[in-house]
Amino acid sequence: LVQGRIHHCMRAIGVAERVLGMMVERSLKRKAFGRELARHGTVSQSAASTERELRWLKGSIEGSDDA
């Protein structure tokens, strides 16, 4: 990737990381069916999957030959 595209990719990943943090924070505060959303399997799995994808994306961008 050329530098301009890397910059835009990293900005988008940064935004996604902030949104993920907001999602986790909200899931710890909100309750459904008598317990925090974070304790429900699907919410935890979604956050973990998103975190894994973001790490993969950052690694693939930082490891590109043009960086």
PDB file of N, CA, C and O in Angstrom:
ATOM      1  N   LEU A   1       0.833  -1.186   0.000  1.00  0.00           N
ATOM      2  CA  LEU A   1       0.000   0.000   0.000  1.00  0.00           C
ATOM      3  C   LEU A   1       0.877   1.248   0.000  1.00  0.00           C
ATOM      4  O   LEU A   1       1.938   1.266   0.622  1.00  0.00           O
ATOM      5  N   VAL A   2       0.422   2.265  -0.666  1.00  0.00           N
ATOM      6  CA  VAL A   2       1.157   3.527  -0.649  1.00  0.00           C
ATOM      7  C   VAL A   2       0.850   4.265   0.657  1.00  0.00           C
ATOM      8  O   VAL A   2      -0.136   3.978   1.329  1.00  0.00           O
ATOM      9  N   GLN A   3       1.687   5.222   1.019  1.00  0.00           N
ATOM     10  CA  GLN A   3       1.588   5.894   2.314  1.00  0.00           C
ATOM     11  C   GLN A   3       0.214   6.524   2.566  1.00  0.00           C
ATOM     12  O   GLN A   3      -0.298   6.453   3.674  1.00  0.00           O
ATOM     13  N   GLY A   4      -0.361   7.143   1.563  1.00  0.00           N
ATOM     14  CA  GLY A   4      -1.672   7.776   1.736  1.00  0.00           C
ATOM     15  C   GLY A   4      -2.749   6.771   2.091  1.00  0.00           C
ATOM     16  O   GLY A   4      -3.586   7.013   2.965  1.00  0.00           O
ATOM     17  N   ARG A   5      -2.710   5.633   1.452  1.00  0.00           N
ATOM     18  CA  ARG A   5      -3.698   4.598   1.737  1.00  0.00           C
ATOM     19  C   ARG A   5      -3.467   3.983   3.102  1.00  0.00           C
ATOM     20  O   ARG A   5      -4.408   3.663   3.823  1.00  0.00           O
ATOM     21  N   ILE A   6      -2.223   3.802   3.477  1.00  0.00           N
ATOM     22  CA  ILE A   6      -1.908   3.274   4.807  1.00  0.00           C
ATOM     23  C   ILE A   6      -2.459   4.223   5.872  1.00  0.00           C
ATOM     24  O   ILE A   6      -3.058   3.790   6.863  1.00  0.00           O
ATOM     25  N   HIS A   7      -2.272   5.518   5.650  1.00  0.00           N
ATOM     26  CA  HIS A   7      -2.770   6.523   6.589  1.00  0.00           C
ATOM     27  C   HIS A   7      -4.283   6.398   6.760  1.00  0.00           C
ATOM     28  O   HIS A   7      -4.794   6.380   7.884  1.00  0.00           O
ATOM     29  N   HIS A   8      -5.010   6.295   5.667  1.00  0.00           N
ATOM     30  CA  HIS A   8      -6.465   6.189   5.735  1.00  0.00           C
ATOM     31  C   HIS A   8      -6.888   4.886   6.396  1.00  0.00           C
ATOM     32  O   HIS A   8      -7.843   4.862   7.190  1.00  0.00           O
ATOM     33  N   CYS A   9      -6.196   3.810   6.110  1.00  0.00           N
ATOM     34  CA  CYS A   9      -6.517   2.517   6.731  1.00  0.00           C
ATOM     35  C   CYS A   9      -6.308   2.587   8.242  1.00  0.00           C
ATOM     36  O   CYS A   9      -7.157   2.122   9.017  1.00  0.00           O
ATOM     37  N   MET A  10      -5.202   3.151   8.666  1.00  0.00           N
ATOM     38  CA  MET A  10      -4.914   3.228  10.088  1.00  0.00           C
ATOM     39  C   MET A  10      -5.894   4.160  10.807  1.00  0.00           C
ATOM     40  O   MET A  10      -6.277   3.902  11.946  1.00  0.00           O
ATOM     41  N   ARG A  11      -6.317   5.221  10.153  1.00  0.00           N
ATOM     42  CA  ARG A  11      -7.336   6.100  10.749  1.00  0.00           C
ATOM     43  C   ARG A  11      -8.635   5.350  10.934  1.00  0.00           C
ATOM     44  O   ARG A  11      -9.278   5.450  11.981  1.00  0.00           O
ATOM     45  N   ALA A  12      -9.038   4.583   9.934  1.00  0.00           N
ATOM     46  CA  ALA A  12     -10.280   3.806  10.029  1.00  0.00           C
ATOM     47  C   ALA A  12     -10.181   2.755  11.134  1.00  0.00           C
ATOM     48  O   ALA A  12     -11.140   2.528  11.885  1.00  0.00           O
ATOM     49  N   ILE A  13      -9.022   2.134  11.260  1.00  0.00           N
ATOM     50  CA  ILE A  13      -8.828   1.152  12.319  1.00  0.00           C
ATOM     51  C   ILE A  13      -8.883   1.837  13.683  1.00  0.00           C
ATOM     52  O   ILE A  13      -9.464   1.308  14.634  1.00  0.00           O
ATOM     53  N   GLY A  14      -8.305   3.021  13.790  1.00  0.00           N
ATOM     54  CA  GLY A  14      -8.373   3.776  15.040  1.00  0.00           C
ATOM     55  C   GLY A  14      -9.798   4.102  15.440  1.00  0.00           C
ATOM     56  O   GLY A  14     -10.173   3.986  16.613  1.00  0.00           O
ATOM     57  N   VAL A  15     -10.603   4.496  14.472  1.00  0.00           N
ATOM     58  CA  VAL A  15     -12.018   4.769  14.744  1.00  0.00           C
ATOM     59  C   VAL A  15     -12.710   3.487  15.204  1.00  0.00           C
ATOM     60  O   VAL A  15     -13.468   3.490  16.181  1.00  0.00           O
ATOM     61  N   ALA A  16     -12.439   2.386  14.528  1.00  0.00           N
ATOM     62  CA  ALA A  16     -13.047   1.110  14.894  1.00  0.00           C
ATOM     63  C   ALA A  16     -12.635   0.690  16.305  1.00  0.00           C
ATOM     64  O   ALA A  16     -13.455   0.152  17.061  1.00  0.00           O
ATOM     65  N   GLU A  17     -11.395   0.940  16.684  1.00  0.00           N
ATOM     66  CA  GLU A  17     -10.937   0.608  18.035  1.00  0.00           C
ATOM     67  C   GLU A  17     -11.663   1.446  19.084  1.00  0.00           C
ATOM     68  O   GLU A  17     -12.044   0.935  20.147  1.00  0.00           O
ATOM     69  N   ARG A  18     -11.871   2.731  18.787  1.00  0.00           N
ATOM     70  CA  ARG A  18     -12.612   3.583  19.726  1.00  0.00           C
ATOM     71  C   ARG A  18     -14.053   3.103  19.865  1.00  0.00           C
ATOM     72  O   ARG A  18     -14.596   3.066  20.966  1.00  0.00           O
ATOM     73  N   VAL A  19     -14.673   2.734  18.754  1.00  0.00           N
ATOM     74  CA  VAL A  19     -16.047   2.240  18.793  1.00  0.00           C
ATOM     75  C   VAL A  19     -16.118   0.924  19.567  1.00  0.00           C
ATOM     76  O   VAL A  19     -17.045   0.706  20.351  1.00  0.00           O
ATOM     77  N   LEU A  20     -15.142   0.051  19.381  1.00  0.00           N
ATOM     78  CA  LEU A  20     -15.102  -1.199  20.135  1.00  0.00           C
ATOM     79  C   LEU A  20     -15.005  -0.908  21.631  1.00  0.00           C
ATOM     80  O   LEU A  20     -15.697  -1.532  22.434  1.00  0.00           O
ATOM     81  N   GLY A  21     -14.176   0.039  22.011  1.00  0.00           N
ATOM     82  CA  GLY A  21     -14.074   0.423  23.415  1.00  0.00           C
ATOM     83  C   GLY A  21     -15.394   0.932  23.971  1.00  0.00           C
ATOM     84  O   GLY A  21     -15.785   0.602  25.100  1.00  0.00           O
ATOM     85  N   MET A  22     -16.100   1.714  23.171  1.00  0.00           N
ATOM     86  CA  MET A  22     -17.409   2.212  23.585  1.00  0.00           C
ATOM     87  C   MET A  22     -18.397   1.058  23.733  1.00  0.00           C
ATOM     88  O   MET A  22     -19.215   1.038  24.662  1.00  0.00           O
ATOM     89  N   MET A  23     -18.317   0.098  22.815  1.00  0.00           N
ATOM     90  CA  MET A  23     -19.208  -1.056  22.871  1.00  0.00           C
ATOM     91  C   MET A  23     -18.967  -1.865  24.144  1.00  0.00           C
ATOM     92  O   MET A  23     -19.913  -2.261  24.829  1.00  0.00           O
ATOM     93  N   VAL A  24     -17.711  -2.086  24.479  1.00  0.00           N
ATOM     94  CA  VAL A  24     -17.372  -2.843  25.685  1.00  0.00           C
ATOM     95  C   VAL A  24     -17.839  -2.090  26.930  1.00  0.00           C
ATOM     96  O   VAL A  24     -18.438  -2.673  27.840  1.00  0.00           O
ATOM     97  N   GLU A  25     -17.584  -0.787  26.953  1.00  0.00           N
ATOM     98  CA  GLU A  25     -18.000   0.029  28.096  1.00  0.00           C
ATOM     99  C   GLU A  25     -19.512  -0.031  28.291  1.00  0.00           C
ATOM    100  O   GLU A  25     -20.003  -0.213  29.405  1.00  0.00           O
ATOM    101  N   ARG A  26     -20.240   0.084  27.213  1.00  0.00           N
ATOM    102  CA  ARG A  26     -21.701   0.032  27.286  1.00  0.00           C
ATOM    103  C   ARG A  26     -22.182  -1.346  27.724  1.00  0.00           C
ATOM    104  O   ARG A  26     -23.128  -1.467  28.506  1.00  0.00           O
ATOM    105  N   SER A  27     -21.530  -2.390  27.227  1.00  0.00           N
ATOM    106  CA  SER A  27     -21.969  -3.741  27.579  1.00  0.00           C
ATOM    107  C   SER A  27     -21.733  -4.041  29.059  1.00  0.00           C
ATOM    108  O   SER A  27     -22.404  -4.899  29.633  1.00  0.00           O
ATOM    109  N   LEU A  28     -20.798  -3.335  29.680  1.00  0.00           N
ATOM    110  CA  LEU A  28     -20.569  -3.516  31.110  1.00  0.00           C
ATOM    111  C   LEU A  28     -21.586  -2.748  31.961  1.00  0.00           C
ATOM    112  O   LEU A  28     -21.829  -3.105  33.110  1.00  0.00           O
ATOM    113  N   LYS A  29     -22.165  -1.695  31.404  1.00  0.00           N
ATOM    114  CA  LYS A  29     -23.118  -0.867  32.148  1.00  0.00           C
ATOM    115  C   LYS A  29     -24.565  -1.303  31.964  1.00  0.00           C
ATOM    116  O   LYS A  29     -25.361  -1.195  32.886  1.00  0.00           O
ATOM    117  N   ARG A  30     -24.913  -1.762  30.771  1.00  0.00           N
ATOM    118  CA  ARG A  30     -26.298  -2.111  30.458  1.00  0.00           C
ATOM    119  C   ARG A  30     -26.626  -3.515  30.932  1.00  0.00           C
ATOM    120  O   ARG A  30     -25.783  -4.391  30.933  1.00  0.00           O
ATOM    121  N   LYS A  31     -27.884  -3.715  31.308  1.00  0.00           N
ATOM    122  CA  LYS A  31     -28.327  -5.032  31.754  1.00  0.00           C
ATOM    123  C   LYS A  31     -29.482  -5.512  30.879  1.00  0.00           C
ATOM    124  O   LYS A  31     -30.286  -4.724  30.411  1.00  0.00           O
ATOM    125  N   ALA A  32     -29.509  -6.816  30.673  1.00  0.00           N
ATOM    126  CA  ALA A  32     -30.618  -7.472  29.985  1.00  0.00           C
ATOM    127  C   ALA A  32     -30.818  -8.830  30.643  1.00  0.00           C
ATOM    128  O   ALA A  32     -29.845  -9.537  30.927  1.00  0.00           O
ATOM    129  N   PHE A  33     -32.040  -9.170  30.904  1.00  0.00           N
ATOM    130  CA  PHE A  33     -32.367 -10.444  31.540  1.00  0.00           C
ATOM    131  C   PHE A  33     -31.646 -10.614  32.870  1.00  0.00           C
ATOM    132  O   PHE A  33     -31.196 -11.696  33.229  1.00  0.00           O
ATOM    133  N   GLY A  34     -31.482  -9.515  33.614  1.00  0.00           N
ATOM    134  CA  GLY A  34     -30.940  -9.558  34.951  1.00  0.00           C
ATOM    135  C   GLY A  34     -29.427  -9.568  35.073  1.00  0.00           C
ATOM    136  O   GLY A  34     -28.895  -9.680  36.170  1.00  0.00           O
ATOM    137  N   ARG A  35     -28.711  -9.462  33.991  1.00  0.00           N
ATOM    138  CA  ARG A  35     -27.244  -9.426  34.091  1.00  0.00           C
ATOM    139  C   ARG A  35     -26.674  -8.509  33.007  1.00  0.00           C
ATOM    140  O   ARG A  35     -27.349  -8.181  32.035  1.00  0.00           O
ATOM    141  N   GLU A  36     -25.392  -8.117  33.200  1.00  0.00           N
ATOM    142  CA  GLU A  36     -24.748  -7.208  32.251  1.00  0.00           C
ATOM    143  C   GLU A  36     -24.703  -7.849  30.865  1.00  0.00           C
ATOM    144  O   GLU A  36     -24.562  -9.061  30.735  1.00  0.00           O
ATOM    145  N   LEU A  37     -24.795  -6.996  29.854  1.00  0.00           N
ATOM    146  CA  LEU A  37     -24.721  -7.496  28.479  1.00  0.00           C
ATOM    147  C   LEU A  37     -23.406  -8.224  28.220  1.00  0.00           C
ATOM    148  O   LEU A  37     -23.364  -9.185  27.465  1.00  0.00           O
ATOM    149  N   ALA A  38     -22.334  -7.771  28.874  1.00  0.00           N
ATOM    150  CA  ALA A  38     -21.019  -8.376  28.666  1.00  0.00           C
ATOM    151  C   ALA A  38     -20.998  -9.840  29.095  1.00  0.00           C
ATOM    152  O   ALA A  38     -20.171 -10.613  28.632  1.00  0.00           O
ATOM    153  N   ARG A  39     -21.894 -10.224  29.958  1.00  0.00           N
ATOM    154  CA  ARG A  39     -21.933 -11.604  30.441  1.00  0.00           C
ATOM    155  C   ARG A  39     -22.740 -12.528  29.524  1.00  0.00           C
ATOM    156  O   ARG A  39     -22.771 -13.734  29.756  1.00  0.00           O
ATOM    157  N   HIS A  40     -23.374 -11.964  28.528  1.00  0.00           N
ATOM    158  CA  HIS A  40     -24.087 -12.774  27.543  1.00  0.00           C
ATOM    159  C   HIS A  40     -23.082 -13.230  26.482  1.00  0.00           C
ATOM    160  O   HIS A  40     -22.267 -12.447  26.001  1.00  0.00           O
ATOM    161  N   GLY A  41     -23.141 -14.477  26.117  1.00  0.00           N
ATOM    162  CA  GLY A  41     -22.153 -15.063  25.206  1.00  0.00           C
ATOM    163  C   GLY A  41     -22.037 -14.365  23.868  1.00  0.00           C
ATOM    164  O   GLY A  41     -20.923 -14.135  23.380  1.00  0.00           O
ATOM    165  N   THR A  42     -23.152 -14.011  23.259  1.00  0.00           N
ATOM    166  CA  THR A  42     -23.080 -13.421  21.922  1.00  0.00           C
ATOM    167  C   THR A  42     -22.405 -12.057  21.940  1.00  0.00           C
ATOM    168  O   THR A  42     -21.673 -11.711  21.014  1.00  0.00           O
ATOM    169  N   VAL A  43     -22.616 -11.279  22.986  1.00  0.00           N
ATOM    170  CA  VAL A  43     -21.998  -9.953  23.080  1.00  0.00           C
ATOM    171  C   VAL A  43     -20.489 -10.102  23.257  1.00  0.00           C
ATOM    172  O   VAL A  43     -19.697  -9.430  22.594  1.00  0.00           O
ATOM    173  N   SER A  44     -20.085 -11.007  24.142  1.00  0.00           N
ATOM    174  CA  SER A  44     -18.652 -11.244  24.367  1.00  0.00           C
ATOM    175  C   SER A  44     -17.978 -11.780  23.111  1.00  0.00           C
ATOM    176  O   SER A  44     -16.868 -11.372  22.771  1.00  0.00           O
ATOM    177  N   GLN A  45     -18.646 -12.692  22.421  1.00  0.00           N
ATOM    178  CA  GLN A  45     -18.082 -13.257  21.196  1.00  0.00           C
ATOM    179  C   GLN A  45     -17.938 -12.196  20.120  1.00  0.00           C
ATOM    180  O   GLN A  45     -16.939 -12.172  19.391  1.00  0.00           O
ATOM    181  N   SER A  46     -18.907 -11.319  20.017  1.00  0.00           N
ATOM    182  CA  SER A  46     -18.841 -10.254  19.019  1.00  0.00           C
ATOM    183  C   SER A  46     -17.675  -9.308  19.297  1.00  0.00           C
ATOM    184  O   SER A  46     -16.929  -8.943  18.377  1.00  0.00           O
ATOM    185  N   ALA A  47     -17.493  -8.930  20.554  1.00  0.00           N
ATOM    186  CA  ALA A  47     -16.386  -8.039  20.912  1.00  0.00           C
ATOM    187  C   ALA A  47     -15.044  -8.720  20.653  1.00  0.00           C
ATOM    188  O   ALA A  47     -14.122  -8.106  20.112  1.00  0.00           O
ATOM    189  N   ALA A  48     -14.936  -9.985  21.016  1.00  0.00           N
ATOM    190  CA  ALA A  48     -13.680 -10.719  20.812  1.00  0.00           C
ATOM    191  C   ALA A  48     -13.376 -10.882  19.324  1.00  0.00           C
ATOM    192  O   ALA A  48     -12.226 -10.735  18.895  1.00  0.00           O
ATOM    193  N   SER A  49     -14.383 -11.164  18.535  1.00  0.00           N
ATOM    194  CA  SER A  49     -14.201 -11.320  17.095  1.00  0.00           C
ATOM    195  C   SER A  49     -13.742 -10.003  16.461  1.00  0.00           C
ATOM    196  O   SER A  49     -12.840  -9.986  15.627  1.00  0.00           O
ATOM    197  N   THR A  50     -14.356  -8.914  16.885  1.00  0.00           N
ATOM    198  CA  THR A  50     -13.981  -7.601  16.363  1.00  0.00           C
ATOM    199  C   THR A  50     -12.548  -7.254  16.744  1.00  0.00           C
ATOM    200  O   THR A  50     -11.769  -6.775  15.910  1.00  0.00           O
ATOM    201  N   GLU A  51     -12.175  -7.519  17.994  1.00  0.00           N
ATOM    202  CA  GLU A  51     -10.800  -7.264  18.449  1.00  0.00           C
ATOM    203  C   GLU A  51      -9.803  -8.076  17.633  1.00  0.00           C
ATOM    204  O   GLU A  51      -8.768  -7.569  17.197  1.00  0.00           O
ATOM    205  N   ARG A  52     -10.110  -9.336  17.394  1.00  0.00           N
ATOM    206  CA  ARG A  52      -9.226 -10.211  16.616  1.00  0.00           C
ATOM    207  C   ARG A  52      -9.058  -9.689  15.189  1.00  0.00           C
ATOM    208  O   ARG A  52      -7.950  -9.648  14.654  1.00  0.00           O
ATOM    209  N   GLU A  53     -10.149  -9.275  14.575  1.00  0.00           N
ATOM    210  CA  GLU A  53     -10.079  -8.748  13.208  1.00  0.00           C
ATOM    211  C   GLU A  53      -9.270  -7.458  13.145  1.00  0.00           C
ATOM    212  O   GLU A  53      -8.493  -7.246  12.208  1.00  0.00           O
ATOM    213  N   LEU A  54      -9.443  -6.586  14.134  1.00  0.00           N
ATOM    214  CA  LEU A  54      -8.682  -5.333  14.150  1.00  0.00           C
ATOM    215  C   LEU A  54      -7.191  -5.593  14.303  1.00  0.00           C
ATOM    216  O   LEU A  54      -6.366  -4.949  13.654  1.00  0.00           O
ATOM    217  N   ARG A  55      -6.833  -6.542  15.169  1.00  0.00           N
ATOM    218  CA  ARG A  55      -5.414  -6.891  15.326  1.00  0.00           C
ATOM    219  C   ARG A  55      -4.846  -7.452  14.027  1.00  0.00           C
ATOM    220  O   ARG A  55      -3.720  -7.145  13.649  1.00  0.00           O
ATOM    221  N   TRP A  56      -5.630  -8.292  13.352  1.00  0.00           N
ATOM    222  CA  TRP A  56      -5.174  -8.867  12.082  1.00  0.00           C
ATOM    223  C   TRP A  56      -4.972  -7.758  11.052  1.00  0.00           C
ATOM    224  O   TRP A  56      -3.957  -7.734  10.344  1.00  0.00           O
ATOM    225  N   LEU A  57      -5.923  -6.836  10.976  1.00  0.00           N
ATOM    226  CA  LEU A  57      -5.812  -5.737  10.013  1.00  0.00           C
ATOM    227  C   LEU A  57      -4.585  -4.874  10.291  1.00  0.00           C
ATOM    228  O   LEU A  57      -3.835  -4.538   9.373  1.00  0.00           O
ATOM    229  N   LYS A  58      -4.366  -4.517  11.562  1.00  0.00           N
ATOM    230  CA  LYS A  58      -3.195  -3.706  11.904  1.00  0.00           C
ATOM    231  C   LYS A  58      -1.910  -4.431  11.545  1.00  0.00           C
ATOM    232  O   LYS A  58      -0.983  -3.828  10.993  1.00  0.00           O
ATOM    233  N   GLY A  59      -1.862  -5.705  11.834  1.00  0.00           N
ATOM    234  CA  GLY A  59      -0.671  -6.491  11.514  1.00  0.00           C
ATOM    235  C   GLY A  59      -0.420  -6.580  10.032  1.00  0.00           C
ATOM    236  O   GLY A  59       0.721  -6.487   9.568  1.00  0.00           O
ATOM    237  N   SER A  60      -1.480  -6.747   9.262  1.00  0.00           N
ATOM    238  CA  SER A  60      -1.304  -6.860   7.813  1.00  0.00           C
ATOM    239  C   SER A  60      -0.888  -5.528   7.188  1.00  0.00           C
ATOM    240  O   SER A  60      -0.121  -5.503   6.232  1.00  0.00           O
ATOM    241  N   ILE A  61      -1.366  -4.438   7.749  1.00  0.00           N
ATOM    242  CA  ILE A  61      -0.977  -3.124   7.217  1.00  0.00           C
ATOM    243  C   ILE A  61       0.456  -2.791   7.630  1.00  0.00           C
ATOM    244  O   ILE A  61       1.259  -2.344   6.824  1.00  0.00           O
ATOM    245  N   GLU A  62       0.787  -3.023   8.902  1.00  0.00           N
ATOM    246  CA  GLU A  62       2.125  -2.714   9.375  1.00  0.00           C
ATOM    247  C   GLU A  62       3.168  -3.624   8.738  1.00  0.00           C
ATOM    248  O   GLU A  62       4.321  -3.247   8.584  1.00  0.00           O
ATOM    249  N   GLY A  63       2.778  -4.819   8.339  1.00  0.00           N
ATOM    250  CA  GLY A  63       3.705  -5.759   7.746  1.00  0.00           C
ATOM    251  C   GLY A  63       3.776  -5.684   6.230  1.00  0.00           C
ATOM    252  O   GLY A  63       4.505  -6.466   5.608  1.00  0.00           O
ATOM    253  N   SER A  64       3.064  -4.730   5.622  1.00  0.00           N
ATOM    254  CA  SER A  64       3.099  -4.640   4.154  1.00  0.00           C
ATOM    255  C   SER A  64       4.475  -4.162   3.689  1.00  0.00           C
ATOM    256  O   SER A  64       5.177  -3.429   4.374  1.00  0.00           O
ATOM    257  N   ASP A  65       4.859  -4.574   2.512  1.00  0.00           N
ATOM    258  CA  ASP A  65       6.195  -4.252   1.983  1.00  0.00           C
ATOM    259  C   ASP A  65       6.391  -2.766   1.731  1.00  0.00           C
ATOM    260  O   ASP A  65       7.508  -2.261   1.783  1.00  0.00           O
ATOM    261  N   ASP A  66       5.296  -2.056   1.432  1.00  0.00           N
ATOM    262  CA  ASP A  66       5.408  -0.640   1.083  1.00  0.00           C
ATOM    263  C   ASP A  66       5.448   0.280   2.297  1.00  0.00           C
ATOM    264  O   ASP A  66       5.636   1.466   2.156  1.00  0.00           O
ATOM    265  N   ALA A  67       5.237  -0.259   3.492  1.00  0.00           N
ATOM    266  CA  ALA A  67       5.147   0.586   4.699  1.00  0.00           C
ATOM    267  C   ALA A  67       6.483   1.186   5.055  1.00  0.00           C
ATOM    268  O   ALA A  67       7.527   0.753   4.828  1.00  0.00           O
TER     269      ALA A  67
END
